[in-house]
Short mmCIF file of C-alpha atoms and ligand atoms in Angstrom, two decimals:
data_model
loop_
_atom_site.label_atom_id
_atom_site.label_comp_id
_atom_site.label_asym_id
_atom_site.label_seq_id
_atom_site.Cartn_x
_atom_site.Cartn_y
_atom_site.Cartn_z
CA MET A 1 -66.67 137.71 158.99
CA GLY A 2 -67.36 133.87 159.32
CA ARG A 3 -64.81 132.61 161.15
CA TYR A 4 -64.41 135.10 163.48
CA SER A 5 -66.39 138.96 163.81
CA VAL A 6 -70.11 138.88 162.46
CA PHE A 7 -71.70 135.40 161.67
CA ALA A 8 -69.20 133.10 164.01
CA ARG A 9 -71.14 130.89 167.08
CA GLY A 10 -69.27 131.93 169.62
CA PHE A 11 -69.29 130.28 173.48
CA PHE A 12 -71.33 134.04 174.59
CA ARG A 13 -73.01 134.46 170.94
CA GLU A 14 -74.27 131.11 170.60
CA ARG A 15 -76.51 132.54 167.61
CA GLY A 16 -74.37 134.61 165.48
CA ARG A 17 -75.14 137.08 163.43
CA ARG A 18 -78.48 137.44 165.89
CA ASP A 19 -76.28 138.31 168.82
CA ARG A 20 -74.03 140.76 167.46
CA THR A 21 -74.87 144.30 165.91
CA VAL A 22 -72.70 145.63 163.49
CA VAL A 23 -72.13 150.23 163.29
CA VAL A 24 -70.67 150.87 160.23
CA VAL A 25 -68.66 153.83 159.82
CA ASP A 26 -68.45 155.06 155.88
CA PRO A 27 -68.76 157.40 153.03
CA ARG A 28 -70.20 154.59 150.69
CA GLU A 29 -72.43 151.90 150.22
CA THR A 30 -70.87 148.76 149.94
CA THR A 31 -71.95 145.12 150.50
CA THR A 32 -70.76 145.78 154.97
CA THR A 33 -72.68 148.53 155.03
CA LYS A 34 -75.84 146.62 153.13
CA LEU A 35 -75.12 143.87 156.11
CA ALA A 36 -74.79 146.23 158.93
CA ASP A 37 -76.99 147.12 161.69
CA LEU A 38 -76.55 150.93 161.08
CA HIS A 39 -74.71 152.60 158.59
CA LEU A 40 -73.23 156.21 159.90
CA GLN A 41 -72.76 157.89 156.06
CA ILE A 42 -70.40 160.73 156.75
CA GLU A 43 -68.87 163.04 154.50
CA PRO A 44 -65.25 162.33 153.58
CA ASN A 45 -62.59 163.58 156.35
CA LYS A 46 -65.20 164.28 158.39
CA ASP A 47 -64.09 161.37 160.98
CA TYR A 48 -62.86 163.38 163.47
CA GLU A 49 -66.02 165.77 164.10
CA LEU A 50 -67.85 162.43 164.75
CA ILE A 51 -65.89 160.57 166.88
CA SER A 52 -65.90 164.31 169.15
CA ALA A 53 -69.24 163.86 168.79
CA LEU A 54 -69.61 160.33 170.45
CA ARG A 55 -67.28 161.76 172.98
CA ALA A 56 -69.80 163.82 173.87
CA VAL A 57 -73.08 162.90 173.78
CA LEU A 58 -70.98 160.06 175.82
CA ASN A 59 -69.71 163.08 178.43
CA GLY A 60 -73.32 164.10 178.49
CA HIS A 61 -72.71 167.73 176.60
CA GLU A 62 -76.05 167.79 174.20
CA LEU A 63 -75.37 168.75 170.05
CA ASN A 64 -75.94 171.49 168.27
CA GLY A 65 -77.84 171.31 165.00
CA ASP A 66 -79.41 168.73 163.38
CA ARG A 67 -76.16 166.96 161.65
CA ILE A 68 -73.28 166.21 162.77
CA ALA A 69 -70.21 164.89 159.66
CA GLY A 70 -73.53 164.89 157.65
CA ILE A 71 -74.89 162.10 160.16
CA PRO A 72 -78.32 162.63 161.93
CA VAL A 73 -78.10 163.76 165.69
CA ASP A 74 -80.95 161.00 166.75
CA THR A 75 -78.05 158.49 164.91
CA ILE A 76 -75.18 159.86 166.99
CA TYR A 77 -77.48 159.46 169.90
CA GLU A 78 -78.76 155.37 168.98
CA VAL A 79 -75.13 154.33 168.50
CA VAL A 80 -74.37 156.16 171.65
CA GLU A 81 -76.46 154.24 173.62
CA THR A 82 -75.61 151.32 171.41
CA CYS A 83 -72.06 150.95 172.15
CA LYS A 84 -72.42 151.34 176.10
CA LYS A 85 -75.68 148.41 175.69
CA ALA A 86 -72.91 145.85 174.71
CA GLN A 87 -71.27 143.27 176.99
CA PHE A 88 -68.03 144.55 174.50
CA GLY A 89 -67.40 146.19 172.11
CA GLU A 90 -64.84 146.62 169.30
CA LEU A 91 -63.96 149.46 167.06
CA PHE A 92 -61.60 148.18 163.86
CA PHE A 93 -60.50 151.16 161.34
CA GLY A 94 -58.52 150.75 158.36
CA MET A 95 -56.73 153.40 156.36
CA GLY A 96 -59.72 155.01 155.61
CA VAL A 97 -59.35 156.89 159.18
CA THR A 98 -55.54 156.53 159.27
CA MET A 99 -55.75 158.15 155.04
CA SER A 100 -57.92 161.05 156.10
CA ARG A 101 -58.24 164.16 157.29
CA GLY A 102 -56.14 164.46 160.41
CA LYS A 103 -54.47 161.38 160.21
CA HIS A 104 -53.46 159.57 163.50
CA ARG A 105 -55.20 162.82 165.29
CA ILE A 106 -58.19 161.08 164.37
CA ILE A 107 -56.92 157.79 166.21
CA ASP A 108 -55.91 159.85 168.92
CA ASN A 109 -59.20 161.04 169.73
CA ALA A 110 -60.75 157.58 169.03
CA ILE A 111 -58.21 156.12 171.82
CA ASN A 112 -60.12 158.50 173.94
CA LEU A 113 -63.60 157.70 172.68
CA ILE A 114 -62.59 154.17 173.26
CA ILE A 115 -61.41 154.58 177.06
CA ASP A 116 -64.39 156.64 177.58
CA LEU A 117 -67.25 153.76 176.85
CA ASN A 118 -65.12 151.90 178.94
CA ALA A 119 -66.22 154.33 181.84
CA TYR A 120 -69.32 151.32 180.65
CA THR A 121 -68.45 148.55 179.70
CA LYS A 122 -65.51 146.22 178.30
CA PHE A 123 -64.36 147.87 174.33
CA GLY A 124 -61.64 147.98 172.15
CA LEU A 125 -60.08 148.99 169.19
CA MET A 126 -58.07 147.19 166.68
CA PRO A 127 -56.42 148.50 163.80
CA MET A 128 -57.34 146.40 160.54
CA ARG A 129 -53.62 144.80 158.69
CA GLY A 130 -53.42 144.94 155.36
CA HIS A 131 -50.74 142.55 154.44
CA TYR A 132 -51.02 139.88 156.48
CA ASN A 133 -48.47 139.90 159.05
CA VAL A 134 -47.93 143.51 159.81
CA ASN A 135 -48.70 142.54 163.72
CA GLY A 136 -45.79 139.94 163.03
CA PHE A 137 -42.83 142.47 162.25
CA ASN A 138 -43.82 144.73 164.93
CA GLN A 139 -43.59 141.82 167.21
CA VAL A 140 -40.44 140.53 166.03
CA LEU A 141 -39.25 144.44 165.73
CA SER A 142 -39.87 145.35 169.30
CA TRP A 143 -38.65 141.78 171.17
CA LEU A 144 -35.45 142.58 169.38
CA THR A 145 -34.97 146.41 169.85
CA GLY A 146 -38.01 147.19 171.76
CA TYR A 147 -39.87 149.25 168.95
CA PRO A 148 -42.67 148.33 166.88
CA TYR A 149 -41.56 150.07 163.33
CA ALA A 150 -39.45 152.84 161.96
CA VAL A 151 -36.04 151.73 163.55
CA ASP A 152 -32.54 153.19 162.84
CA PHE A 153 -29.19 151.12 163.52
CA SER A 154 -27.11 153.59 161.43
CA ARG A 155 -26.14 154.86 164.87
CA GLY A 156 -24.71 150.97 165.95
CA TYR A 157 -28.23 151.00 168.60
CA PRO A 158 -31.81 150.81 167.91
CA ARG A 159 -33.04 155.12 167.67
CA TYR A 160 -37.16 155.31 166.94
CA ASN A 161 -38.04 158.82 165.64
CA PRO A 162 -41.69 158.89 163.68
CA GLY A 163 -40.86 161.17 161.91
CA GLU A 164 -37.37 161.10 160.75
CA THR A 165 -36.51 157.50 160.92
CA SER A 166 -39.76 156.38 158.78
CA THR A 167 -39.10 155.50 155.50
CA ILE A 168 -41.82 157.73 153.79
CA ASP A 169 -39.94 161.01 155.60
CA LEU A 170 -36.22 159.50 154.51
CA LEU A 171 -37.51 158.81 151.07
CA VAL A 172 -38.94 162.26 150.62
CA ARG A 173 -35.80 164.35 151.82
CA GLY A 174 -34.16 162.12 149.66
CA GLU A 175 -32.02 160.85 152.73
CA VAL A 176 -31.80 156.81 152.16
CA ASP A 177 -29.70 155.67 149.20
CA VAL A 178 -30.66 152.24 148.29
CA MET A 179 -33.68 150.40 149.29
CA MET A 180 -34.45 146.30 149.11
CA ASN A 181 -38.02 146.64 149.52
CA ILE A 182 -39.36 142.98 151.19
CA ALA A 183 -42.92 142.02 149.72
CA ALA A 184 -43.82 145.05 149.69
CA ASP A 185 -45.31 147.81 146.53
CA PRO A 186 -44.18 151.09 147.46
CA GLY A 187 -44.63 151.33 143.99
CA ALA A 188 -47.99 151.32 144.23
CA HIS A 189 -48.71 152.97 147.02
CA PHE A 190 -46.66 155.60 147.66
CA PRO A 191 -46.58 159.53 148.01
CA GLN A 192 -44.83 160.69 144.52
CA LYS A 193 -42.16 162.25 146.27
CA ALA A 194 -40.86 159.14 147.79
CA ILE A 195 -41.03 157.02 144.35
CA GLU A 196 -38.74 159.73 142.43
CA HIS A 197 -36.62 159.56 145.28
CA ILE A 198 -36.97 155.49 145.08
CA ALA A 199 -36.71 155.49 141.46
CA LYS A 200 -32.97 157.39 141.72
CA ILE A 201 -30.97 154.90 143.75
CA PRO A 202 -30.30 150.96 143.55
CA VAL A 203 -33.25 148.61 144.33
CA ILE A 204 -33.52 145.49 145.72
CA SER A 205 -36.54 143.58 145.42
CA VAL A 206 -37.14 139.98 147.20
CA GLU A 207 -40.94 139.54 145.68
CA PRO A 208 -42.60 136.33 144.14
CA HIS A 209 -44.71 139.25 141.64
CA GLN A 210 -43.80 141.62 139.31
CA THR A 211 -44.93 144.65 140.72
CA PRO A 212 -44.83 148.50 140.32
CA THR A 213 -41.86 148.51 142.85
CA THR A 214 -40.09 145.52 140.89
CA GLU A 215 -39.87 147.68 137.60
CA LEU A 216 -38.42 150.09 139.49
CA SER A 217 -35.57 147.72 140.58
CA ASN A 218 -32.13 147.01 139.91
CA ILE A 219 -32.11 143.35 141.45
CA VAL A 220 -34.75 141.38 141.59
CA ILE A 221 -34.74 138.42 143.95
CA PRO A 222 -37.87 135.93 144.13
CA THR A 223 -38.81 134.38 146.63
CA ALA A 224 -41.03 131.11 147.69
CA PHE A 225 -44.56 132.25 149.45
CA THR A 226 -45.50 131.31 152.88
CA GLY A 227 -48.06 129.89 153.52
CA VAL A 228 -48.53 128.66 150.60
CA GLU A 229 -44.85 127.13 149.36
CA VAL A 230 -43.18 127.80 153.19
CA SER A 231 -44.62 126.82 156.32
CA GLY A 232 -43.77 129.71 159.04
CA VAL A 233 -45.57 131.89 161.79
CA ALA A 234 -47.56 134.43 161.86
CA TYR A 235 -49.40 137.06 163.88
CA ARG A 236 -52.93 137.46 163.96
CA MET A 237 -53.99 141.22 163.79
CA ASP A 238 -54.91 140.75 167.74
CA GLY A 239 -51.48 139.72 168.35
CA VAL A 240 -52.07 135.38 168.33
CA PRO A 241 -48.82 133.78 166.70
CA LEU A 242 -50.51 130.93 164.41
CA GLU A 243 -48.55 128.63 162.61
CA LEU A 244 -48.58 128.88 158.79
CA LYS A 245 -49.21 125.65 156.57
CA LYS A 246 -46.86 124.65 153.49
CA VAL A 247 -49.95 123.45 150.90
CA VAL A 248 -47.87 122.94 147.59
CA GLU A 249 -43.96 122.77 146.19
CA PRO A 250 -42.49 126.16 145.67
CA PRO A 251 -41.78 126.83 141.66
CA GLU A 252 -38.44 124.58 141.56
CA GLY A 253 -35.09 126.44 142.83
CA VAL A 254 -37.13 128.84 144.41
CA LEU A 255 -35.58 129.86 148.19
CA PRO A 256 -38.01 130.68 150.85
CA ASP A 257 -37.53 134.75 152.17
CA GLU A 258 -35.44 132.95 155.41
CA GLU A 259 -32.72 131.54 153.17
CA VAL A 260 -32.65 134.43 151.08
CA PHE A 261 -31.51 136.41 154.19
CA LYS A 262 -29.48 134.05 156.12
CA ILE A 263 -27.04 133.69 152.40
CA MET A 264 -27.24 137.43 152.40
CA ARG A 265 -25.83 137.86 156.14
CA LYS A 266 -23.37 135.48 155.39
CA LYS A 267 -22.12 137.16 152.49
CA ILE A 268 -22.04 140.57 154.29
CA GLU A 269 -20.47 139.24 156.99
CA GLU A 270 -17.55 138.01 154.23
CA MET A 271 -17.73 141.89 153.06
CA LEU A 272 -17.30 143.73 156.38
CA MET B 1 -56.58 112.96 142.56
CA VAL B 2 -57.87 115.60 144.40
CA LYS B 3 -56.05 115.98 147.57
CA ILE B 4 -57.92 118.24 150.30
CA VAL B 5 -55.81 119.74 152.79
CA LYS B 6 -57.99 121.00 156.45
CA ASP B 7 -56.63 123.86 158.65
CA VAL B 8 -55.62 125.92 156.14
CA VAL B 9 -54.46 130.00 158.03
CA CYS B 10 -54.79 131.84 154.92
CA PRO B 11 -51.64 134.30 154.17
CA PHE B 12 -53.98 136.84 152.64
CA CYS B 13 -54.82 139.32 155.43
CA GLY B 14 -54.52 140.46 159.40
CA CYS B 15 -57.62 138.16 159.84
CA LEU B 16 -55.67 135.27 158.96
CA CYS B 17 -59.01 133.04 159.00
CA ASP B 18 -57.57 129.49 159.84
CA ASP B 19 -60.73 127.47 158.62
CA LEU B 20 -59.57 126.71 155.30
CA GLU B 21 -59.68 123.71 153.60
CA ILE B 22 -57.88 124.00 150.10
CA MET B 23 -58.26 121.69 147.47
CA VAL B 24 -54.94 119.94 145.78
CA GLU B 25 -54.83 118.34 142.70
CA ASP B 26 -51.48 117.29 141.11
CA GLY B 27 -49.57 120.07 142.97
CA HIS B 28 -51.67 122.68 142.56
CA ILE B 29 -54.61 124.34 144.29
CA VAL B 30 -57.54 123.72 142.16
CA GLY B 31 -60.10 124.93 144.95
CA THR B 32 -60.52 126.28 148.37
CA ARG B 33 -63.58 126.46 150.81
CA ASN B 34 -65.06 128.87 153.24
CA ALA B 35 -62.22 132.14 152.50
CA CYS B 36 -64.00 134.62 151.58
CA ARG B 37 -63.10 136.08 148.26
CA ILE B 38 -59.41 137.93 148.50
CA GLY B 39 -58.62 134.51 150.10
CA HIS B 40 -59.93 132.41 147.33
CA ALA B 41 -58.51 135.02 144.78
CA LYS B 42 -55.19 134.70 146.15
CA PHE B 43 -55.11 131.15 146.21
CA MET B 44 -56.31 130.61 143.02
CA HIS B 45 -54.12 133.13 140.44
CA PHE B 46 -50.98 133.38 142.89
CA GLU B 47 -49.42 130.85 140.30
CA GLY B 48 -51.34 132.58 137.31
CA ALA B 49 -49.57 136.63 138.29
CA VAL B 50 -47.02 137.34 136.72
CA ARG B 51 -44.46 135.16 138.93
CA TYR B 52 -41.09 135.59 139.37
CA THR B 53 -38.76 132.38 139.12
CA GLU B 54 -35.60 133.01 138.74
CA PRO B 55 -33.42 136.27 140.06
CA LEU B 56 -33.05 139.30 137.41
CA ILE B 57 -30.18 141.67 137.09
CA ARG B 58 -29.41 145.39 136.06
CA GLU B 59 -27.03 148.37 136.77
CA ASP B 60 -29.09 150.42 134.21
CA LYS B 61 -33.39 150.50 135.71
CA LYS B 62 -33.52 151.73 132.22
CA GLU B 63 -32.22 148.74 130.78
CA ASP B 64 -33.94 145.39 130.65
CA PHE B 65 -33.55 142.85 133.25
CA LYS B 66 -30.84 139.97 132.72
CA LYS B 67 -31.41 136.72 134.29
CA THR B 68 -29.09 135.48 137.11
CA ASP B 69 -28.51 132.76 139.96
CA TYR B 70 -28.50 133.17 143.48
CA ASP B 71 -25.48 133.67 144.44
CA THR B 72 -24.57 136.77 142.11
CA ALA B 73 -27.90 138.16 142.63
CA ILE B 74 -27.66 138.11 146.08
CA GLU B 75 -23.74 138.72 146.56
CA GLU B 76 -24.65 141.90 144.04
CA ALA B 77 -27.59 142.42 146.50
CA ALA B 78 -25.23 142.03 149.76
CA ARG B 79 -22.55 144.52 148.12
CA LEU B 80 -24.94 147.51 147.26
CA LEU B 81 -25.87 147.61 150.87
CA VAL B 82 -22.64 147.42 152.40
CA ASP B 83 -21.28 150.20 150.32
CA SER B 84 -24.00 152.11 150.79
CA LYS B 85 -24.45 155.26 153.73
CA LEU B 86 -28.03 154.94 155.01
CA PRO B 87 -29.29 151.23 153.82
CA LEU B 88 -33.47 150.97 153.83
CA LEU B 89 -34.86 147.96 154.12
CA TYR B 90 -38.34 148.04 153.97
CA GLY B 91 -41.75 146.32 154.35
CA PHE B 92 -41.58 142.76 155.34
CA SER B 93 -45.46 142.79 156.17
CA SER B 94 -45.40 139.35 153.40
CA ILE B 95 -42.91 137.86 155.29
CA SER B 96 -42.89 134.98 158.22
CA CYS B 97 -41.68 136.32 161.55
CA GLU B 98 -38.31 134.12 161.02
CA ALA B 99 -37.68 135.04 157.66
CA GLN B 100 -38.18 139.39 159.62
CA ARG B 101 -35.80 138.34 162.50
CA GLU B 102 -33.45 137.69 159.60
CA GLY B 103 -34.53 140.42 158.14
CA ILE B 104 -33.62 142.73 160.56
CA LEU B 105 -30.56 141.46 161.96
CA LEU B 106 -29.72 141.71 158.92
CA GLY B 107 -30.35 145.53 158.74
CA GLU B 108 -28.59 145.48 162.51
CA ASP B 109 -25.30 144.27 160.41
CA ILE B 110 -25.32 147.12 158.17
CA GLY B 111 -26.19 149.92 159.97
CA ALA B 112 -29.67 150.16 158.18
CA ILE B 113 -33.06 152.01 158.79
CA VAL B 114 -35.75 149.07 159.14
CA ASP B 115 -39.35 149.79 158.91
CA ASN B 116 -42.40 148.00 157.47
CA THR B 117 -45.75 148.84 156.18
CA ALA B 118 -47.12 149.91 159.45
CA THR B 119 -45.04 153.16 158.99
CA VAL B 120 -47.53 154.21 155.91
S1 SF4 C 1 -59.74 134.75 153.90
FE1 SF4 C 1 -60.35 136.83 153.50
S2 SF4 C 1 -60.80 137.25 155.83
FE2 SF4 C 1 -59.43 135.56 156.09
S3 SF4 C 1 -57.86 136.16 156.27
FE3 SF4 C 1 -58.01 136.09 153.79
S4 SF4 C 1 -58.20 137.34 153.08
FE4 SF4 C 1 -58.45 137.83 155.51
#
């Protein structure tokens, strides 16, 4: 928030925070909701309803009832007016949205909300990224294969069909027979059925730390920390690539991820 | 002596704040400036959490790990992947683009599924 979003003083927003309006949608009270201009304390799993209500108002309809998704209708009218009057708005969303009831259909509805808002002003939407280089992977995979994630090379050419070629589905259906896990922790975040399959098959972890997933692994290959112990490029969540710095030396003998994959490719080439 | 490294990009979340200052003493990080609480904690403790410095291997998941060297660990990993009918390469979100590229090409070599945390 300090560097980019709320407090930063920019060319068009000289006064920083005072030149910006912050609306937070969250069922709970958090430090973020406390500094917001408006906190929409939504009922859990009512994201879709709220977005639909915002779109309805935006398209000139009246809302029936006093509250929608737990939020007073007057507040909803107010938010729509605020958004319409903005010079440049951005909707940020995180796992709370993608994981609550409706999942990607909520995003679908949100995209339509942004399209509707663009009839009045410039408005965008951006997923909040947990890991720092989620976007980078989607970029690199896209320029190598044309698809952003869930790519299946098993037929010798890239195929992309989320639901069929996506990790969780493949694990739940028990279709993959070896997993190499790279600096992620499915053991802590995946649904139970997926983890049960991970426990059954050979697992390789390329990972600097002990995690629930390394506990399920057969091989652990530690690597140096990019951005702390090795340099490299990462994509910011808005698509800007930045060079990460090396600040300190890695522990003695520990290799960077890139090096590990290079050696592995060479060995694979010899075996094939 | 404390050395200050300026304009460091924080490698912990997708915001990639690029105005951090990291204080380094004797090759160890002793402090940060401008990072949020998560960023600060990660920089300060990344050495503290249980960190692997040597590759580990075991045949059976019920057994304890045995220490090994990189060559053996990578060789065994390569063998598992080559022998697999449908390997899955998953994660990739906390490594550099250069490493992602190598990992994806590796996936192509062996006809794997290649996927990252965006899938969740
Ligand atoms: S300082 Fe905080 S907000 Fe900025 S990149 Fe690091 S973890 Fe993210």
